[in-house]
XYZ file of C-alpha atoms in Angstrom:
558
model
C 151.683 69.478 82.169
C 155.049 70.217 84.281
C 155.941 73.158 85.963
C 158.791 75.290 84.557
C 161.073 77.633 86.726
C 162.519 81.262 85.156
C 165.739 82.175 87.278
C 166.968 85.625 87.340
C 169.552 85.597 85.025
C 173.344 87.267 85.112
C 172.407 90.251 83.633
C 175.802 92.041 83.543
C 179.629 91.324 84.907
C 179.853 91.976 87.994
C 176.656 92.364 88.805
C 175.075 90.806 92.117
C 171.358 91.696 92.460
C 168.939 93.908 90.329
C 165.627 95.721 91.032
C 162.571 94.134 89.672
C 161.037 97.405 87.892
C 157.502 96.007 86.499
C 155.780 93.118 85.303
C 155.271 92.822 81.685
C 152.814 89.411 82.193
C 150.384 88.295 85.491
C 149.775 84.830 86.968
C 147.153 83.312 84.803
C 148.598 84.821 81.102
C 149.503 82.772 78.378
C 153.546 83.451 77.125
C 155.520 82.776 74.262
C 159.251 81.875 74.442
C 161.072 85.746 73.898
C 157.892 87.139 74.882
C 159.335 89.937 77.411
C 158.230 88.718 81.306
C 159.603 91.432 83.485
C 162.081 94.584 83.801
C 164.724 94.753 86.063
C 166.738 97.668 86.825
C 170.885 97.325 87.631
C 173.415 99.289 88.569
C 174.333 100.457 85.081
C 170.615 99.645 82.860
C 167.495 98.756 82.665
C 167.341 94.691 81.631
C 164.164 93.260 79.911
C 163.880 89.734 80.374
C 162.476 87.516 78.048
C 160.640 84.325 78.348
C 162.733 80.804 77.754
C 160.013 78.365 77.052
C 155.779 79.143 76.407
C 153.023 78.339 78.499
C 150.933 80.077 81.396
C 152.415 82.183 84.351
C 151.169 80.659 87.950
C 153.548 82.536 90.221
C 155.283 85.698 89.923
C 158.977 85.858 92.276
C 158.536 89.536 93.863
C 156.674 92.620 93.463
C 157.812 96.320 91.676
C 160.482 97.844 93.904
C 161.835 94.331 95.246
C 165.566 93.740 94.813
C 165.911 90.071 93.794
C 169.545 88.267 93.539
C 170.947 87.075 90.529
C 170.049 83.300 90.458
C 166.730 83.632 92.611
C 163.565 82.196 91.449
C 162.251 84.963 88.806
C 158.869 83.523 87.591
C 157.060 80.041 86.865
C 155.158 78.568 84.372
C 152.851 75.921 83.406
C 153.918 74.086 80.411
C 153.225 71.293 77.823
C 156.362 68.133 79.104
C 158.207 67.796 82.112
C 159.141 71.018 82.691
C 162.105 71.555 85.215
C 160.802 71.942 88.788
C 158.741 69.441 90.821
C 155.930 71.481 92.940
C 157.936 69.857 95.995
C 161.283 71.886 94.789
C 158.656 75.159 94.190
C 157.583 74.722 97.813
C 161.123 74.158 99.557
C 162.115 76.799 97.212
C 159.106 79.331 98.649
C 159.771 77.972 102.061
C 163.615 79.201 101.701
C 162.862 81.995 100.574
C 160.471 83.261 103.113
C 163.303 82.265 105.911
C 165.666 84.685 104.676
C 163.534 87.446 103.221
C 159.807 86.954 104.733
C 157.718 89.460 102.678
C 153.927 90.959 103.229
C 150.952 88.484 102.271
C 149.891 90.754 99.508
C 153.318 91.259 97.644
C 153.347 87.485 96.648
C 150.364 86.142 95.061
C 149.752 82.105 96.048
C 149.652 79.795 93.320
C 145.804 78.905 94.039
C 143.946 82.117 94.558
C 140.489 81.748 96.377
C 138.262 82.492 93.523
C 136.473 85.693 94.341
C 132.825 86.129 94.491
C 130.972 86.252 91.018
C 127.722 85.938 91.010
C 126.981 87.167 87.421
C 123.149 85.871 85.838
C 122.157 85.003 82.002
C 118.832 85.095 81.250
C 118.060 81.964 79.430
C 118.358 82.117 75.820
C 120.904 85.387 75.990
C 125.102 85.114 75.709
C 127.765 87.084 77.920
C 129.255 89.121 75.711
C 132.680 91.110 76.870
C 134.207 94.330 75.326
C 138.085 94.726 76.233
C 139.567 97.890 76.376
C 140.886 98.390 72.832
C 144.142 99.523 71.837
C 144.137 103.434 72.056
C 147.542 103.847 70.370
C 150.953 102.648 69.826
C 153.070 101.719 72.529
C 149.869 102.368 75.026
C 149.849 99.319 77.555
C 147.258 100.698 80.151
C 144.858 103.924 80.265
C 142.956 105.465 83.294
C 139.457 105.029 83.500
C 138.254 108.939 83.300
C 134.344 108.319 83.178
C 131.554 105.560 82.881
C 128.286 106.826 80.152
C 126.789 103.893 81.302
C 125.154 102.032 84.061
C 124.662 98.475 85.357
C 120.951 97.611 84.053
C 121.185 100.281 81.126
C 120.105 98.704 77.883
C 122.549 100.058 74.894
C 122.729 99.937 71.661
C 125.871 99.245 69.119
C 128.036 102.471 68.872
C 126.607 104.002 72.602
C 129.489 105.600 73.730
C 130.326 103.384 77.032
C 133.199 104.899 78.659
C 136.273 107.396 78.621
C 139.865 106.855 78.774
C 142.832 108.757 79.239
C 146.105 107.948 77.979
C 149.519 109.550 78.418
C 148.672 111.285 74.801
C 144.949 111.829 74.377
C 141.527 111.367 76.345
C 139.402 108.510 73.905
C 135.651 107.583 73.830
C 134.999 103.818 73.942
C 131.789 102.914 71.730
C 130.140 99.490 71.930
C 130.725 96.633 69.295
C 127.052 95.213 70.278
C 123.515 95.996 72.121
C 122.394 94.408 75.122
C 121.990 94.695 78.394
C 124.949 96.084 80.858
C 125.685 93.342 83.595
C 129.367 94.364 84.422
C 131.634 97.065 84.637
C 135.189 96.267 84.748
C 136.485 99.278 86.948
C 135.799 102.213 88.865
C 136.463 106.273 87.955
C 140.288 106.558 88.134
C 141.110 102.866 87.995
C 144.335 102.105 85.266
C 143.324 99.493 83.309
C 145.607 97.279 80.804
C 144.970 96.887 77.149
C 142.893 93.874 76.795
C 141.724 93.679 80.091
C 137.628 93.380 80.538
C 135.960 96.903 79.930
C 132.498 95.955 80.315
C 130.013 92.671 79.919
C 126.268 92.426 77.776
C 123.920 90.520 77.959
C 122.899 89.579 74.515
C 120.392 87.887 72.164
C 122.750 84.701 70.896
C 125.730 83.239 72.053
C 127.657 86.365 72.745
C 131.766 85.399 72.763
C 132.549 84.200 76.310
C 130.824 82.834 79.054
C 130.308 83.713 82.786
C 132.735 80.761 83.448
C 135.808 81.943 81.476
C 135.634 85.678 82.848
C 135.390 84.250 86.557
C 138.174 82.190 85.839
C 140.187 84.748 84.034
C 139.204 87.348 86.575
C 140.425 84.835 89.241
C 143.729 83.958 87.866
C 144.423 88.111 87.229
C 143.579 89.027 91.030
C 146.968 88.415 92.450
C 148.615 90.497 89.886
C 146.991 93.498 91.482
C 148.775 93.836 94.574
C 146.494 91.053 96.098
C 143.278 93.541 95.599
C 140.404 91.496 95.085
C 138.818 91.054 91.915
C 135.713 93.372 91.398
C 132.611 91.801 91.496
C 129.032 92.943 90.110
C 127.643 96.177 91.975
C 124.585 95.877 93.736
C 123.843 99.183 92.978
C 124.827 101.522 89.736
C 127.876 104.007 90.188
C 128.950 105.220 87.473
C 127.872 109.053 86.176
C 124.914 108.683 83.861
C 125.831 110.385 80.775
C 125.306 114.246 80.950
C 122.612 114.703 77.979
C 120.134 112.451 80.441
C 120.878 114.480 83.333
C 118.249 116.994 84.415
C 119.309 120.471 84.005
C 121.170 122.231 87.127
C 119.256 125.293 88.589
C 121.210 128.220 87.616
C 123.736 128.948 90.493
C 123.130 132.405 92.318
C 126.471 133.791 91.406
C 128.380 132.816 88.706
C 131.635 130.284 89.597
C 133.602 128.233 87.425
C 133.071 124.529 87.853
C 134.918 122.832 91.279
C 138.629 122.021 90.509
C 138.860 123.983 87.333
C 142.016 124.816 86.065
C 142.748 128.074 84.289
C 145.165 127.491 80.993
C 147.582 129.898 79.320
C 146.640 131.955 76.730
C 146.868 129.986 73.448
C 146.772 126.819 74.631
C 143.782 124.359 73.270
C 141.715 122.833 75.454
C 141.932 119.345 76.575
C 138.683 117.572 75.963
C 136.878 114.857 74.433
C 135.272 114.695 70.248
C 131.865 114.488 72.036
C 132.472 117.625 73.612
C 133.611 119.194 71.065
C 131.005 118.273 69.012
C 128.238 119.614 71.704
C 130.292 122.502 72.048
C 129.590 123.474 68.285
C 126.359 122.544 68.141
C 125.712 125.106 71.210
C 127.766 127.774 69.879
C 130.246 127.598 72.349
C 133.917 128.523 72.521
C 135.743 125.873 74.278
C 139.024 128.415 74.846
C 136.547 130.239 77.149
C 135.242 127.087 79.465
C 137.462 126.034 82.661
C 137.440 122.004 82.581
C 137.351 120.094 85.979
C 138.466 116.905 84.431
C 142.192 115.612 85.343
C 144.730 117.883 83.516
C 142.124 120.201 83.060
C 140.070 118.578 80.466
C 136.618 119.808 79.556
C 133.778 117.429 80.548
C 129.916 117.217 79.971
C 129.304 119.055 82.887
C 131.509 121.669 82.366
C 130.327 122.238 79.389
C 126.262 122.353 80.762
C 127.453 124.603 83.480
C 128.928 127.159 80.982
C 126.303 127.166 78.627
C 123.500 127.481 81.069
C 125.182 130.198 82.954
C 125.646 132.910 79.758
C 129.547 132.393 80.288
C 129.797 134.638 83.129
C 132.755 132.653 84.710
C 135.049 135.504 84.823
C 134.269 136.215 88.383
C 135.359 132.848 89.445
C 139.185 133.964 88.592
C 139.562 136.843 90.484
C 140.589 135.419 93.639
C 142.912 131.757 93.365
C 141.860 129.110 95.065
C 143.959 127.607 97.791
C 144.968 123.947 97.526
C 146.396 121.870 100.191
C 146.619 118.178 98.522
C 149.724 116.523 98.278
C 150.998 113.089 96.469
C 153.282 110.261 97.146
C 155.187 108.542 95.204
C 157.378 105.416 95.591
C 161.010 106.209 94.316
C 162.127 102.588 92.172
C 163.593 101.571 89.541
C 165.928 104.706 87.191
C 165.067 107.227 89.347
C 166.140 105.224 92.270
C 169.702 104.876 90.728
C 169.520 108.497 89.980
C 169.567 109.530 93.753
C 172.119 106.619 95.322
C 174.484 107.594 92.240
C 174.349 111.199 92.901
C 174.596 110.716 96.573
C 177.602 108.587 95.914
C 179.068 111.176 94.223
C 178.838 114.207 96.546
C 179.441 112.087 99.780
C 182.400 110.761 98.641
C 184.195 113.378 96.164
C 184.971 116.358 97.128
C 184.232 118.695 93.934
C 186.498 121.703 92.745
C 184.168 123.408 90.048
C 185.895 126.193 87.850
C 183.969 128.401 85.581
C 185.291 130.021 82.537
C 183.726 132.184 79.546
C 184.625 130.904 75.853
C 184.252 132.983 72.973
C 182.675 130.532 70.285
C 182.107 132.993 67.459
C 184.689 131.357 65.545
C 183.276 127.970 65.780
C 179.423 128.937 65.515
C 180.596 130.172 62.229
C 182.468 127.066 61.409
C 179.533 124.844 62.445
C 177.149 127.030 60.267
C 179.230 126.940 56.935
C 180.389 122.790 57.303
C 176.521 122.518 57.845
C 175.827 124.358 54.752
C 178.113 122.587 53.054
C 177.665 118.900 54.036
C 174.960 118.299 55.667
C 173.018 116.691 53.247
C 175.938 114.212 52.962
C 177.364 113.709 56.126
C 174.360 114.736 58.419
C 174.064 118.644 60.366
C 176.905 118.815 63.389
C 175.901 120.090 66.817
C 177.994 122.080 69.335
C 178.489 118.767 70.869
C 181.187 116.556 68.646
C 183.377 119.721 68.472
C 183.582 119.630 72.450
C 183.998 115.988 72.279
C 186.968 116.697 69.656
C 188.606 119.122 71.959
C 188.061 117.286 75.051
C 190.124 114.055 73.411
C 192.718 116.730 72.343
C 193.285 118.245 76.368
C 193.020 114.900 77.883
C 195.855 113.894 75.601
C 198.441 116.257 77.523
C 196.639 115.846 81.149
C 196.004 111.904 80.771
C 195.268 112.410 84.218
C 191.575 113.348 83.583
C 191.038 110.571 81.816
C 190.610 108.318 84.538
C 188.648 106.466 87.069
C 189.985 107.042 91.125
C 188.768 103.287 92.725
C 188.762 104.971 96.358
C 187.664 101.740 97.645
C 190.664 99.931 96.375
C 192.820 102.978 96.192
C 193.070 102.589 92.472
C 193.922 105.445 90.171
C 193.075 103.967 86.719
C 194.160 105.970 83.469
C 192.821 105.151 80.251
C 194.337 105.823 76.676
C 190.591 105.707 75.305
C 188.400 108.651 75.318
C 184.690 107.297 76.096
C 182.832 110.115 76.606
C 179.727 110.119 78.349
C 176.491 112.363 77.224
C 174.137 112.994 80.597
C 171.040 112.857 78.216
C 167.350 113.848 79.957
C 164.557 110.625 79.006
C 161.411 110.482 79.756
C 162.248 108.016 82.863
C 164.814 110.370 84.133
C 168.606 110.955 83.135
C 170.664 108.350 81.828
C 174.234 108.237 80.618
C 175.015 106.998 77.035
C 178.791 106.542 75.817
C 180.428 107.368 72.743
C 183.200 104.975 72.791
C 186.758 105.516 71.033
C 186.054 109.342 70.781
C 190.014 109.567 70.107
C 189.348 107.626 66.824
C 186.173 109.543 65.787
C 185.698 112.309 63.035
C 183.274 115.118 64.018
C 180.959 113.189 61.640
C 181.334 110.268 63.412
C 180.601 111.224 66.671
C 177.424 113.587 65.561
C 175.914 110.080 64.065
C 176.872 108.179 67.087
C 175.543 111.019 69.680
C 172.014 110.734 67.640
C 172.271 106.920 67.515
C 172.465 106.705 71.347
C 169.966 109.970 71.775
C 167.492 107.820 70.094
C 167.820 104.682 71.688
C 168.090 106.258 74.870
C 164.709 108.303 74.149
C 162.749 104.936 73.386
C 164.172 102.971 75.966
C 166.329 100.745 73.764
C 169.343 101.832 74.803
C 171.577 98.675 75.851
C 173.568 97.754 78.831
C 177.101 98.641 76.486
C 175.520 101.440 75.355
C 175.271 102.881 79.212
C 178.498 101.449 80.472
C 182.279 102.326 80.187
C 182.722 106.051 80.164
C 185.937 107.566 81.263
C 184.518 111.342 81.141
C 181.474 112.524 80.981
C 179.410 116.013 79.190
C 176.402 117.692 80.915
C 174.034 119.722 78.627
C 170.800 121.549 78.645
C 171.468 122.897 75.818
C 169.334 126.313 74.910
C 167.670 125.735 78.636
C 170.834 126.189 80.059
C 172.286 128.834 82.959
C 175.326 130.963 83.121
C 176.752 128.465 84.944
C 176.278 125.280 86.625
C 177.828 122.955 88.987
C 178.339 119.505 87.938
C 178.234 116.036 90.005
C 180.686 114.032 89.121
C 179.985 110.487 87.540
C 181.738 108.292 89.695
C 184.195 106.949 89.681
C 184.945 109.131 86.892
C 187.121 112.354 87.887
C 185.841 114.849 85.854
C 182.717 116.268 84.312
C 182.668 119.140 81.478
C 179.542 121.289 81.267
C 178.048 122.856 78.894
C 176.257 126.394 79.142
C 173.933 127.968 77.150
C 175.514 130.283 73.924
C 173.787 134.178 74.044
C 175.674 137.141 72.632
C 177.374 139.269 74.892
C 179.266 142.447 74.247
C 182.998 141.995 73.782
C 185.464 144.408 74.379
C 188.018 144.546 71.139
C 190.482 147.376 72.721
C 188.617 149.708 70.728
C 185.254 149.406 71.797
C 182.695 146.583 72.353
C 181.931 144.225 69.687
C 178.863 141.724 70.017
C 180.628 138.512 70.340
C 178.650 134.603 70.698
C 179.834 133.550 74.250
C 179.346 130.346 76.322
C 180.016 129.691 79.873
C 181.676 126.304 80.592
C 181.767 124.757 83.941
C 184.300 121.900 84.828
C 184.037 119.775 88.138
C 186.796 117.528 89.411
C 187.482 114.975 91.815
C 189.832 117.342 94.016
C 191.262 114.246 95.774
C 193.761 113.229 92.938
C 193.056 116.197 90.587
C 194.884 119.653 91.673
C 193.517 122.960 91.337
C 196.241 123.679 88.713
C 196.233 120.499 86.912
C 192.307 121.004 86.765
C 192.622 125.312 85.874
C 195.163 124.279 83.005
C 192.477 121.951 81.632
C 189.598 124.358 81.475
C 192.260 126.995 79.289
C 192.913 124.018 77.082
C 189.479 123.471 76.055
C 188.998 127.200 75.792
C 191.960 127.969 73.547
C 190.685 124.808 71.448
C 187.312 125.877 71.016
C 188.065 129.445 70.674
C 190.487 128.716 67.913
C 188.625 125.848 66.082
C 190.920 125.330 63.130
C 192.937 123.423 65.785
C 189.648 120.875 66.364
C 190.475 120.113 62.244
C 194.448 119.531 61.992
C 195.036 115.860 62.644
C 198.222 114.038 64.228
């Protein structure tokens, strides 16, 4: 076996460093070349890196949040050959490292782990036998551990409910592939464990499917991956909740209160709970709309469900006077949303931003929108306020070339650019992002609606690539029907111009005769007021309001 050494690799021109965003593998997993290793966050995109050769991760290069250079030791691996580092070149290599960047003991895991204490017993004649934690969904890589209906030293039977999980979509019960005896429990209430990690282990009659050697050594080689926590070992004394049916019935309180932590929900909104619980809550006659659940997000437990039943209902006392909380959260600020506040910060320190505001009359073109949809969008797909802005924005910038342009302050550049790339400021789950539409100049309105849901999509699902989120020479802000009067945009550096986009609501209009109900929509235009003049910038804004006022011009072409 050799040992095989991943580099972090050039991941965009220019580029010098990245932040290491999260592990996709741990030290002791088994890889296949392509497999994706890690995710790494640059100035313009997130990067996934992919695996060069197979074989089994030993050491890991930094820790979630780190910012690694291009070219510095990424991850290495274990592999069938020669590989292409000596464990000599590993240790200068670790030894140089730690020189110029020394980092805590627990955010690097050493390559030979003490193996942590487990001192799990098999009757003779029985097998260990381990239950993972299944795959609850598509694209689920990890759930939190929401409640244990077992014990260590409970004897269960295939199909016992075991455990509950909670994912980012649903809360799941995890039922037992076999009977036996419970030896191990692979986590505590509110631990997040990864798909495939150990759930629980049985003792069995037969051979079971593992044995107490492979989990300690598996549980050995995963221990590093977890911030250096050490690897659980067997409790010497059960924790976990006991499942509510066995429980012995609560005394009835003296007043009637709504179970601690419960969390009132909005009037036609279903409860959050668990098929169990639902089930029980049928059997009992019970309306589940009318129970307060302690659970996290306010899901409906066992207990809550006892507690109601036992007490007639009578919660509605427990409402009349709110509760006071005083917790608060922390959260580490890496990876997008990280680049979200030095970007922004960039932005306002260094440009100073003119912001004009101006009303447009879009009647015309809601009508126009509504009767090319009718009429083509079967064909040609349904068009959006969106490409006609991008149309009339390539039309103004075309006599003020001077908006179409990037001010280098550093270099005291002032770069104009015949192309129109138009950025899209488009909300993701992971925060906001930037997509381009490139050659807008060259683009039907067709065009650009396909290539706005091309990159809305792949932006969505996190496949947006590094082209995809690079280039623009102006940019649009939206939020769409969510949207104010008016807003005031931060420039995209080191763009000099951002065009935003209000909400449309009918207003009344004032024909000289009277007022007419007319579709309006507030636009709101910042610039960079260093190179960009108050009347250079006002002249713009009236361009893009006599174009989409009068959309017939968006159609004629050159």
């Amino acid at each position: 076996m050799g040992l095989y050494t991943m580099k972090l690799p050039d991941v965009g021109e220019g580029i010098a460093e990245a932040e290491l965003c999260a592990w996709h593998v741990a030290v002791g997993d088994v890889v296949k070349e392509d497999d994706p290793l890690a995710e790494v966050m640059t100035d313009k995109a997130a990067v996934e890196i992919p695996s060069a050769v197979s074989g089994r991760v030993v050491w890991l290069g930094g820790a979630a949040g780190d910012t690694m250079a291009i070219g510095a030791d990424l991850i290495r691996l274990e592999v069938e050959g020669e590989g292409n580092t000596s464990p000599d070149e590993a240790a200068a290599s670790d030894a140089a490292s730690a020189v110029k960047a020394p980092a805590p003991a627990a955010a690097r895991p050493a390559e030979a782990p003490p193996a942590p204490r487990f001192d799990l017993k098999v009757a003779d004649g029985k097998g260990l036998f381990e239950i993972k934690v299944p795959d609850v969904g598509e694209g689920i890589a990890e759930a939190e551990l929401t409640g244990w209906s077992v014990s260590v030293g409970a004897q269960i039977k295939e199909d016992d409910i075991i455990a509950e999980v909670m994912t980012e979509k649903a809360a799941v019960e995890i039922p037992s592939n076999a009977s036996g005896k419970v030896l191990y429990l692979g986590g505590s209430v509110g631990d997040t464990l990864a798909i495939g990690s150990t759930l629980i282990l049985l003792e069995v009659d037969g051979a079971g499917n593992t044995t107490v050697e492979d989990v300690a050594k598996r549980l050995a080689s995963t221990a590093p991956a977890t911030a250096a926590a050490p690897a659980p070992s067997i409790p010497s004394k059960p924790v976990p909740k006991p499942r509510p049916e066995a429980s012995a019935p609560r005394p009835a309180p003296k007043a009637a209160t709504a179970p601690a932590g419960a969390q009132r929900r909005a009037e036609g909104e279903r409860p959050l709970t668990t098929p169990s619980v639902r089930k029980r809550a049928r059997e009992l006659g019970v309306d589940l709309r009318r129970v307060m659940g302690s659970g996290p997000a306010g899901r409906i437990t066992h207990e809550d469900l006892t507690h109601f039943h036992q007490t007639g209902g009578q919660v509605a006392a427990s409402v009349a006077k709110r509760p006071q909380r005083s917790g608060e959260t922390e959260e580490r600020v890496i990876g997008l949303r990280r680049k979200i506040a030095e970007r922004m910060a960039l932005s306002k320190s260094r440009i100073p931003h003119i912001t004009i505001v101006e009303e447009v009359d879009v009647t015309e073109l809601e009508a126009l929108r509504g009767q090319l949809n009718r009429a083509r969008a079967e064909t040609k797909g349904k068009l959006t306020i969106l490409p006609f802005v991008i149309r009339a924005i390539v039309d103004a910038v075309a006599a003020q070339p001077n908006i179409n342009a990037h001010f280098e302050d550093d270099a005291g550049m002032f770069r104009k650019f015949e192309a129109v790339h138009v950025g899209i400021a488009t909300q993701t789950p992971g925060g906001l992002i930037v997509p381009v539409v490139r050659h807008c100049e060259a683009m039907s309105l067709w065009e650009s609606a396909a290539e706005l849901g091309r990159l809305a999509s792949a932006a969505r699902d996190g496949k947006a690539k590094a082209d995809d989120l690079s280039g623009s020479t102006i940019t649009i802000t939206s939020l769409g029907a969510l949207g104010a009067l008016a807003t005031t945009p931060i420039i995209n550096y080191p763009e000099v111009a951002i065009v935003g986009i209000n909400k449309i609501a009918v207003r009344p209009h004032w024909d000289g005769k009277g007022f007419v109900p007319r579709q309006k929509m507030n636009i709101s235009c910042s610039f960079d007021h260093r190179v960009i003049d108050g009347w250079d910038a006002a002249v713009f804004v009236q361009k893009l309001k006599t174009l989409l006022e009068t959309p017939a011009l968006l159609m004629l072409e050159d």
